[in-house]
Amino acid sequence: MPKYIGAIDQGTTSSRFIVFDERGQIISSAQKEHAQIYPRPGWVEHDPEEILGNVFEVAGAALGRVNCSAQDLAAVGVTNQRETTLLWDRATGKPLCNAIVWMDTRTSELVHDYTRGFGQDRFRAKTGLPLATYFSGLKLLWIFRHVAGAREKAEAGEALFGTMDSWLAWHLTGRHVTDVTNASRTMLMDLRTCDWDEGMLEAFEIPRACLPKIASSSGDFGTITATPLAGAVLAGMVGDQQAALVGQNCFSPGEAKNTYGTGSFMLMNTGLEPVVSKAGLLTTLAYRFGDEKPRYALEGAIAITGALVQWLRDNFGLFEHAADIEVLAASVPDNGDVYIVPAFAGLFAPYWRDDARGVIAGLTRFATKAHVARAALEATAYQVRDVVEAMVADSGIALAALKTDGGMVGNALLMQFQADILGAEVVRPVVRETTALGAAYAAGLAVGYWRSVEDLRANWGVDRVFKPAMAEAVREGFYGRWKKAVERSFGWVEG
């Protein structure tokens, strides 16, 4: 058996390749950012070919750092930003347009058209999702209506739709495929059958000829033919947040994790049955390993968390590096009564208000850039509490502890405030790159590198536990003012 498992982690701001050993430890990694393209307010695009080139580059770099090749990999897994949508030419492999990123809001008029007279939950019973700009189906419809020749090519099977997992799989193995977790984010898949739904395809005017095959998250997706991974088997495909659930070993109903990245995403495993949310959450596929029955999850999706830090860095120059925000925020004892609601693309769970826009509230002459920095970090923690409250309402399970991962969990100030505002322990694992780890686990299970989920559980370890230390009256006072600020963000966009 080859020594390692490789994972492609294709995220919103960068692509990485990570090499893991059988203990789930990182042996080598490489990362490269790609351009964020903003053609109009609310529009966000990526260049798919830039991303593809970056994936090959970081794979070669990561392998080179430990002097190994594709033959040293038992398998490769892919995890990806989920709802980001693209269409490419079957013959040339070239995209017909830039990828429309998950946070893009250009489909807001389509959302209004489909909700009129029916409401946001028109298709929730079948898809688990509310009508929102977030999901892929309406992004694809927008492409058909605005990119010349796209519909005709798709109907003829000459243009192929996919999220980033499908785009990568096509160029790695030549197969047009997606997995159940990514398919469940399109609004085109029936949650129970795990197949494309004819009613949804008809409603969104989507031709079946352009759609990928839906497969399990763990299985044989073909031998990779592209250098530097040529000869390795592609054996895992999982949407990024579900991959983090797998990487955090949340295999039992009631186990939950929160990933802090560009946005933040909390998932709770609900077992073999989909749970319909009444509190503004999403019902989604958690994972499906091989021929096993699919597992489901409740998800609270937050659009902007780490991206708020990036915005303060790039647009306002408050600090040079994202990590510098912790020192700046820690230079003041509290937020100075400043609250930031980062509704740059509306608000996702549990509000689902695409008419909301960003607000900075509570400003006085007393406020400094340190207070703004602290308010930015706290905005992440408040949004996570919003989701936790909804998850408790839907599941009836009180949160005892929250498993965390992602780029922001290295910020101890944020993690402590998160524990304080939740009134619950926040657990940071030893391996924080659980998104890539989950993709590696899915691939490794498919080829027998790991025998069962019990092998994976044995790999998980705790780095630090943050315990709540804030008085309840103080906690509820902060949270009450946050809720007031959220209300101020509503109704900015009319129509």
Coordinates of N, CA and C in Angstrom, one line a residue, residues 129-325:
L129 N -33.9 23.2 0.8 CA -33.3 24.5 0.7 C -34.3 25.5 0.4
P130 N -34.1 26.7 0.9 CA -35.0 27.9 0.6 C -34.6 28.5 -0.7
L131 N -35.5 29.2 -1.4 CA -35.1 29.9 -2.6 C -34.1 31.1 -2.1
A132 N -32.9 31.1 -2.7 CA -32.0 32.1 -2.3 C -30.9 32.2 -3.4
T133 N -30.2 33.3 -3.4 CA -29.2 33.5 -4.4 C -28.0 32.6 -4.2
Y134 N -27.9 31.9 -3.1 CA -26.8 31.1 -2.7 C -26.6 29.8 -3.6
F135 N -27.6 29.2 -4.0 CA -27.6 27.9 -4.6 C -27.4 27.9 -6.1
S136 N -27.0 26.7 -6.7 CA -26.4 26.6 -8.0 C -27.5 26.7 -9.1
G137 N -28.7 26.1 -8.9 CA -29.6 26.0 -9.9 C -30.0 27.3 -10.6
L138 N -30.3 28.3 -9.9 CA -30.6 29.6 -10.5 C -29.4 30.3 -11.1
K139 N -28.2 30.0 -10.6 CA -27.0 30.5 -11.2 C -26.9 30.0 -12.6
L140 N -27.1 28.7 -12.7 CA -27.1 28.0 -14.0 C -28.1 28.6 -15.0
L141 N -29.3 28.8 -14.5 CA -30.4 29.4 -15.3 C -30.0 30.8 -15.7
W142 N -29.3 31.6 -14.9 CA -28.8 32.9 -15.2 C -27.8 32.8 -16.4
I143 N -26.9 31.8 -16.3 CA -26.0 31.6 -17.4 C -26.7 31.3 -18.7
F144 N -27.7 30.5 -18.7 CA -28.5 30.1 -19.9 C -29.1 31.4 -20.5
R145 N -29.6 32.3 -19.6 CA -30.3 33.5 -20.1 C -29.4 34.6 -20.6
H146 N -28.1 34.6 -20.2 CA -27.3 35.7 -20.4 C -26.0 35.4 -21.2
V147 N -25.6 34.2 -21.4 CA -24.4 33.8 -22.1 C -24.8 33.2 -23.5
A148 N -24.4 33.9 -24.5 CA -24.9 33.5 -25.9 C -24.5 32.0 -26.2
G149 N -25.5 31.3 -26.6 CA -25.2 29.9 -27.1 C -25.2 28.9 -26.0
A150 N -25.2 29.3 -24.7 CA -25.0 28.4 -23.6 C -26.1 27.4 -23.5
R151 N -27.4 27.8 -23.6 CA -28.5 26.9 -23.5 C -28.5 25.9 -24.7
E152 N -28.2 26.3 -25.9 CA -28.2 25.4 -27.0 C -27.2 24.4 -26.9
K153 N -26.0 24.8 -26.4 CA -24.9 23.8 -26.2 C -25.3 22.8 -25.1
A154 N -25.9 23.3 -24.0 CA -26.2 22.4 -22.9 C -27.3 21.4 -23.3
E155 N -28.3 21.9 -24.1 CA -29.4 21.0 -24.5 C -28.8 19.9 -25.4
A156 N -27.8 20.2 -26.2 CA -27.2 19.2 -27.1 C -26.1 18.3 -26.4
G157 N -25.9 18.6 -25.1 CA -24.9 17.8 -24.4 C -23.5 18.3 -24.7
E158 N -23.3 19.4 -25.4 CA -22.0 19.9 -25.8 C -21.4 20.9 -24.7
A159 N -22.2 21.3 -23.7 CA -21.7 22.1 -22.6 C -22.1 21.4 -21.3
L160 N -21.2 21.4 -20.4 CA -21.3 20.6 -19.2 C -21.4 21.5 -18.0
F161 N -22.4 21.3 -17.1 CA -22.5 22.0 -15.8 C -21.8 21.3 -14.7
G162 N -21.2 22.1 -13.8 CA -20.7 21.5 -12.6 C -20.3 22.6 -11.6
T163 N -20.2 22.1 -10.3 CA -19.6 22.9 -9.3 C -18.1 22.6 -9.4
M164 N -17.2 23.1 -8.5 CA -15.8 23.0 -8.8 C -15.3 21.6 -8.7
D165 N -16.0 20.7 -7.9 CA -15.6 19.3 -7.9 C -15.7 18.7 -9.2
S166 N -16.8 19.0 -9.9 CA -17.0 18.4 -11.3 C -16.0 18.9 -12.3
W167 N -15.7 20.2 -12.2 CA -14.7 20.9 -13.1 C -13.3 20.2 -12.9
L168 N -12.9 20.0 -11.6 CA -11.6 19.4 -11.4 C -11.6 17.9 -11.8
A169 N -12.7 17.1 -11.5 CA -12.8 15.7 -11.8 C -12.7 15.6 -13.4
W170 N -13.3 16.4 -14.1 CA -13.3 16.3 -15.6 C -11.9 16.5 -16.1
H171 N -11.2 17.4 -15.5 CA -9.8 17.7 -16.0 C -8.8 16.7 -15.4
L172 N -9.1 16.0 -14.3 CA -8.2 15.0 -13.8 C -8.4 13.7 -14.4
T173 N -9.7 13.3 -14.6 CA -10.0 11.9 -15.0 C -10.8 11.8 -16.3
G174 N -11.4 12.9 -16.8 CA -12.2 12.9 -18.0 C -13.6 12.5 -17.7
R175 N -14.0 12.3 -16.4 CA -15.3 11.9 -16.0 C -16.2 13.1 -15.6
H176 N -17.4 13.1 -16.0 CA -18.4 14.2 -15.6 C -19.2 13.7 -14.5
V177 N -18.8 14.0 -13.3 CA -19.4 13.5 -12.1 C -19.4 14.5 -10.9
T178 N -20.3 14.3 -10.0 CA -20.3 15.1 -8.8 C -20.7 14.1 -7.7
D179 N -20.7 14.5 -6.4 CA -21.1 13.7 -5.3 C -22.4 14.2 -4.7
V180 N -23.0 13.4 -3.9 CA -24.3 13.7 -3.3 C -24.3 15.0 -2.5
T181 N -23.1 15.3 -1.8 CA -23.1 16.5 -1.0 C -23.2 17.8 -1.9
N182 N -22.4 17.8 -3.0 CA -22.4 18.9 -3.9 C -23.7 19.0 -4.6
A183 N -24.2 17.9 -5.1 CA -25.5 17.9 -5.8 C -26.6 18.4 -4.9
S184 N -26.6 18.2 -3.6 CA -27.6 18.6 -2.7 C -27.7 20.1 -2.5
R185 N -26.6 20.8 -3.1 CA -26.6 22.3 -3.0 C -27.0 23.0 -4.2
T186 N -27.6 22.2 -5.2 CA -27.9 22.8 -6.5 C -29.4 23.2 -6.5
M187 N -30.2 22.7 -5.6 CA -31.7 22.8 -5.7 C -32.3 22.0 -6.8
L188 N -31.5 21.1 -7.4 CA -32.0 20.3 -8.5 C -32.1 18.8 -8.1
M189 N -31.6 18.4 -6.9 CA -31.6 17.0 -6.5 C -32.7 16.8 -5.4
D190 N -33.3 15.6 -5.5 CA -34.3 15.2 -4.5 C -33.5 14.6 -3.3
L191 N -33.7 15.1 -2.1 CA -32.9 14.7 -1.0 C -33.0 13.2 -0.7
R192 N -34.2 12.6 -0.9 CA -34.4 11.2 -0.6 C -33.9 10.3 -1.6
T193 N -34.1 10.6 -2.9 CA -33.6 9.7 -3.9 C -32.2 9.9 -4.3
C194 N -31.6 11.0 -3.9 CA -30.2 11.4 -4.3 C -30.0 11.3 -5.8
D195 N -31.0 11.8 -6.5 CA -30.9 11.9 -8.0 C -31.5 13.2 -8.4
W196 N -31.2 13.6 -9.7 CA -31.8 14.8 -10.2 C -33.3 14.7 -10.3
D197 N -34.0 15.7 -9.9 CA -35.4 15.6 -9.9 C -36.0 16.3 -11.1
E198 N -36.9 15.6 -11.8 CA -37.4 16.1 -13.1 C -38.3 17.3 -12.9
G199 N -39.0 17.4 -11.7 CA -39.8 18.6 -11.4 C -39.0 19.8 -11.2
M200 N -37.8 19.7 -10.5 CA -36.9 20.8 -10.3 C -36.2 21.2 -11.6
L201 N -35.9 20.2 -12.4 CA -35.2 20.6 -13.7 C -36.2 21.3 -14.6
E202 N -37.5 20.9 -14.6 CA -38.5 21.6 -15.4 C -38.7 23.0 -14.8
A203 N -38.8 23.1 -13.5 CA -39.1 24.4 -12.9 C -38.0 25.4 -13.2
F204 N -36.7 25.0 -13.2 CA -35.6 25.9 -13.4 C -35.1 25.9 -14.8
E205 N -35.8 25.1 -15.7 CA -35.5 25.1 -17.1 C -34.0 24.6 -17.4
I206 N -33.7 23.5 -16.7 CA -32.4 22.9 -16.8 C -32.4 21.6 -17.6
P207 N -31.7 21.5 -18.7 CA -31.6 20.3 -19.5 C -30.8 19.2 -18.8
R208 N -31.3 18.0 -18.7 CA -30.6 16.9 -18.0 C -29.3 16.6 -18.8
A209 N -29.2 16.9 -20.0 CA -28.0 16.5 -20.8 C -26.7 17.2 -20.3
C210 N -26.8 18.3 -19.6 CA -25.6 19.0 -19.2 C -25.2 18.6 -17.8
L211 N -26.0 17.8 -17.1 CA -25.7 17.5 -15.7 C -24.8 16.3 -15.5
P212 N -23.9 16.4 -14.4 CA -23.0 15.3 -14.1 C -23.8 14.1 -13.5
K213 N -23.1 13.0 -13.5 CA -23.6 11.8 -12.7 C -23.5 12.1 -11.2
I214 N -24.5 11.7 -10.4 CA -24.3 11.9 -9.0 C -23.8 10.6 -8.4
A215 N -22.7 10.6 -7.6 CA -22.1 9.5 -7.1 C -22.0 9.6 -5.5
S216 N -21.5 8.6 -4.9 CA -21.3 8.7 -3.5 C -20.0 9.6 -3.2
S217 N -19.8 9.9 -2.0 CA -18.7 10.8 -1.6 C -17.4 10.0 -1.6
S218 N -17.5 8.7 -1.5 CA -16.3 7.8 -1.4 C -16.5 6.7 -2.4
G219 N -15.6 6.6 -3.4 CA -15.7 5.6 -4.4 C -14.6 5.8 -5.5
D220 N -14.7 5.0 -6.5 CA -13.7 5.1 -7.6 C -14.2 6.1 -8.7
F221 N -13.6 7.2 -8.8 CA -13.9 8.2 -9.7 C -13.0 8.2 -10.9
G222 N -12.1 7.2 -11.0 CA -11.3 7.1 -12.1 C -9.8 7.4 -11.8
T223 N -8.9 6.9 -12.7 CA -7.5 7.2 -12.6 C -7.2 8.5 -13.2
I224 N -6.4 9.3 -12.4 CA -6.0 10.6 -12.8 C -5.0 10.5 -13.9
T225 N -5.2 11.3 -15.0 CA -4.3 11.3 -16.2 C -3.4 12.5 -16.3
A226 N -3.7 13.5 -15.4 CA -3.0 14.8 -15.5 C -1.8 14.9 -14.6
T227 N -0.7 15.4 -15.1 CA 0.5 15.6 -14.3 C 0.3 16.8 -13.3
P228 N 0.7 16.7 -12.1 CA 1.7 15.8 -11.5 C 1.0 14.6 -10.7
L229 N -0.3 14.4 -10.9 CA -1.0 13.4 -10.1 C -1.3 12.2 -11.0
A230 N -0.7 12.1 -12.2 CA -1.0 11.0 -13.1 C -0.7 9.7 -12.5
G231 N -1.7 8.8 -12.6 CA -1.5 7.4 -12.1 C -2.2 7.2 -10.7
A232 N -2.5 8.3 -10.0 CA -3.2 8.1 -8.7 C -4.7 8.0 -9.0
V233 N -5.4 7.4 -8.0 CA -6.9 7.2 -8.2 C -7.6 8.3 -7.5
L234 N -8.6 8.9 -8.2 CA -9.5 9.9 -7.5 C -10.6 9.1 -6.8
A235 N -10.6 9.1 -5.5 CA -11.5 8.2 -4.8 C -12.4 8.9 -3.8
G236 N -12.3 10.3 -3.6 CA -13.1 11.0 -2.7 C -13.6 12.3 -3.3
M237 N -14.8 12.7 -3.1 CA -15.4 14.0 -3.5 C -16.4 14.4 -2.5
V238 N -16.2 15.5 -1.8 CA -17.1 16.0 -0.8 C -17.0 17.5 -0.7
G239 N -18.2 18.1 -0.7 CA -18.3 19.5 -0.5 C -17.6 20.0 0.7
D240 N -17.0 21.2 0.8 CA -16.1 21.5 1.8 C -16.7 21.4 3.2
Q241 N -17.9 21.9 3.4 CA -18.4 21.8 4.8 C -18.7 20.4 5.3
Q242 N -19.2 19.6 4.4 CA -19.5 18.2 4.7 C -18.1 17.5 4.9
A243 N -17.1 17.9 4.2 CA -15.8 17.3 4.4 C -15.3 17.6 5.8
A244 N -15.5 18.8 6.2 CA -15.1 19.2 7.6 C -15.8 18.4 8.6
L245 N -17.1 18.1 8.4 CA -17.9 17.3 9.3 C -17.2 15.9 9.4
V246 N -16.8 15.3 8.2 CA -16.1 14.0 8.2 C -14.8 14.1 8.9
G247 N -14.0 15.2 8.6 CA -12.7 15.4 9.2 C -12.8 15.6 10.7
Q248 N -13.9 16.1 11.2 CA -14.1 16.2 12.7 C -14.7 15.0 13.3
N249 N -14.9 13.9 12.5 CA -15.4 12.7 13.0 C -16.8 12.8 13.6
C250 N -17.7 13.6 13.0 CA -19.1 13.8 13.4 C -19.9 12.7 12.7
F251 N -19.7 11.5 13.1 CA -20.4 10.4 12.4 C -21.7 9.9 13.1
S252 N -22.0 10.5 14.3 CA -23.2 10.1 15.1 C -24.2 11.2 15.1
P253 N -25.5 10.9 15.0 CA -26.5 11.9 15.1 C -26.3 12.8 16.4
G254 N -26.4 14.1 16.1 CA -26.2 15.1 17.2 C -24.8 15.7 17.3
E255 N -23.8 15.1 16.6 CA -22.5 15.6 16.6 C -22.4 16.8 15.6
A256 N -21.8 17.9 16.0 CA -21.8 19.1 15.2 C -20.4 19.7 15.1
K257 N -20.1 20.5 14.1 CA -18.9 21.2 13.9 C -19.2 22.6 13.3
N258 N -18.3 23.5 13.5 CA -18.4 24.8 12.8 C -17.1 25.1 12.2
T259 N -17.1 25.5 10.9 CA -15.9 25.8 10.2 C -15.9 27.3 10.0
Y260 N -14.7 27.9 10.4 CA -14.5 29.4 10.3 C -13.6 29.7 9.1
G261 N -14.2 30.1 8.0 CA -13.4 30.4 6.8 C -13.9 31.7 6.2
T262 N -13.9 31.8 4.9 CA -14.5 33.0 4.2 C -15.8 33.3 4.8
G263 N -16.7 32.3 4.8 CA -17.9 32.3 5.6 C -17.8 31.3 6.7
S264 N -18.8 31.1 7.5 CA -18.8 30.1 8.5 C -20.0 29.1 8.3
F265 N -19.8 27.9 8.6 CA -20.8 26.9 8.3 C -20.8 25.8 9.5
M266 N -22.0 25.7 10.1 CA -22.2 24.8 11.1 C -23.0 23.6 10.6
L267 N -22.6 22.4 10.8 CA -23.4 21.2 10.4 C -23.5 20.3 11.6
M268 N -24.8 19.8 11.7 CA -25.1 18.7 12.7 C -25.5 17.5 12.0
N269 N -24.9 16.4 12.3 CA -25.3 15.1 11.7 C -26.7 14.7 12.3
T270 N -27.7 14.4 11.4 CA -29.0 14.0 11.9 C -29.3 12.6 11.5
G271 N -28.3 11.8 11.0 CA -28.5 10.4 10.8 C -29.1 10.1 9.4
L272 N -29.9 9.0 9.4 CA -30.4 8.4 8.2 C -31.6 9.2 7.6
E273 N -32.2 10.1 8.3 CA -33.4 10.8 7.9 C -33.1 12.3 7.8
P274 N -33.6 12.9 6.7 CA -33.5 14.4 6.6 C -34.4 15.0 7.5
V275 N -34.0 16.1 8.3 CA -34.8 16.8 9.2 C -35.2 18.1 8.5
V276 N -36.5 18.4 8.4 CA -36.9 19.6 7.8 C -36.8 20.8 8.8
S277 N -36.1 21.8 8.5 CA -35.9 22.9 9.4 C -37.1 23.8 9.5
K278 N -37.4 24.3 10.7 CA -38.4 25.3 10.9 C -37.8 26.6 11.4
A279 N -36.5 26.6 11.5 CA -35.8 27.7 12.2 C -34.8 28.4 11.3
G280 N -34.9 28.2 10.0 CA -34.1 28.9 9.0 C -32.8 28.2 8.7
L281 N -32.7 26.9 8.9 CA -31.5 26.1 8.6 C -31.7 25.4 7.3
L282 N -30.7 24.8 6.8 CA -30.7 24.0 5.5 C -30.7 22.5 5.9
T283 N -31.4 21.7 5.1 CA -31.3 20.3 5.2 C -30.5 19.8 4.0
T284 N -29.4 19.1 4.3 CA -28.5 18.7 3.3 C -27.9 17.3 3.5
L285 N -27.3 16.8 2.5 CA -26.6 15.5 2.6 C -25.3 15.8 3.4
A286 N -25.1 14.9 4.4 CA -23.8 15.0 5.2 C -22.7 14.2 4.4
Y287 N -23.0 13.0 4.0 CA -22.0 12.2 3.2 C -22.7 10.9 2.9
R288 N -22.0 10.2 1.9 CA -22.4 8.9 1.6 C -21.2 8.1 1.2
F289 N -20.9 7.1 2.0 CA -19.7 6.3 1.8 C -20.0 5.0 1.0
G290 N -19.5 4.9 -0.2 CA -19.7 3.7 -1.0 C -21.2 3.4 -1.2
D291 N -21.6 2.1 -0.9 CA -23.0 1.7 -1.1 C -23.8 1.9 0.2
E292 N -23.3 2.5 1.2 CA -24.0 2.7 2.4 C -25.2 3.7 2.2
K293 N -26.1 3.7 3.1 CA -27.2 4.7 3.0 C -26.7 6.1 3.3
P294 N -27.2 7.1 2.6 CA -26.7 8.4 2.8 C -27.0 8.9 4.3
R295 N -26.2 9.8 4.8 CA -26.4 10.4 6.0 C -26.7 11.9 5.8
Y296 N -27.6 12.5 6.6 CA -28.1 13.8 6.4 C -27.6 14.7 7.5
A297 N -27.7 16.0 7.3 CA -27.3 17.0 8.3 C -28.2 18.3 8.2
L298 N -28.3 19.0 9.3 CA -28.8 20.3 9.3 C -27.6 21.3 9.2
E299 N -27.8 22.4 8.5 CA -26.7 23.3 8.3 C -27.1 24.7 8.5
G300 N -26.3 25.5 9.2 CA -26.4 26.9 9.3 C -25.3 27.6 8.5
A301 N -25.6 28.2 7.4 CA -24.6 28.8 6.5 C -24.6 30.3 6.8
I302 N -23.4 30.8 7.0 CA -23.1 32.3 7.3 C -22.2 32.7 6.1
A303 N -22.7 33.8 5.4 CA -21.9 34.2 4.2 C -20.6 34.8 4.5
I304 N -20.5 35.7 5.5 CA -19.3 36.5 5.6 C -18.8 36.4 7.1
T305 N -17.7 35.8 7.3 CA -17.0 35.9 8.6 C -15.5 36.3 8.3
G306 N -14.7 35.3 7.9 CA -13.3 35.6 7.5 C -13.2 36.7 6.4
A307 N -14.2 36.7 5.5 CA -14.1 37.7 4.5 C -14.3 39.1 5.0
L308 N -14.8 39.3 6.2 CA -14.9 40.6 6.8 C -13.5 41.1 7.2
V309 N -12.7 40.2 7.8 CA -11.4 40.5 8.1 C -10.6 40.9 6.9
Q310 N -10.7 40.1 5.8 CA -10.1 40.4 4.6 C -10.5 41.8 4.0
W311 N -11.7 42.1 4.1 CA -12.3 43.4 3.7 C -11.6 44.6 4.4
L312 N -11.5 44.4 5.8 CA -10.9 45.5 6.6 C -9.4 45.6 6.2
R313 N -8.8 44.5 5.9 CA -7.4 44.5 5.5 C -7.2 45.2 4.1
D314 N -8.0 44.7 3.1 CA -7.7 45.1 1.7 C -8.4 46.5 1.4
N315 N -9.6 46.7 1.9 CA -10.3 48.0 1.5 C -10.0 49.1 2.4
F316 N -9.6 48.9 3.7 CA -9.4 50.0 4.6 C -7.9 50.0 5.2
G317 N -7.2 49.0 4.9 CA -5.8 49.0 5.4 C -5.6 49.1 6.9
L318 N -6.6 48.5 7.7 CA -6.5 48.5 9.1 C -5.3 47.7 9.6
F319 N -4.8 46.8 8.9 CA -3.7 45.9 9.3 C -3.1 45.3 8.0
E320 N -1.9 44.9 8.1 CA -1.2 44.3 6.9 C -1.5 42.9 6.6
H321 N -1.6 42.1 7.7 CA -1.9 40.7 7.5 C -3.2 40.3 8.3
A322 N -3.9 39.4 7.8 CA -5.2 39.0 8.5 C -5.0 38.6 9.9
A323 N -3.9 37.9 10.2 CA -3.6 37.5 11.6 C -3.3 38.7 12.5
D324 N -3.0 39.9 12.0 CA -2.7 41.0 12.8 C -3.9 41.5 13.5
I325 N -5.1 41.2 13.1 CA -6.3 41.7 13.7 C -6.4 41.3 15.2

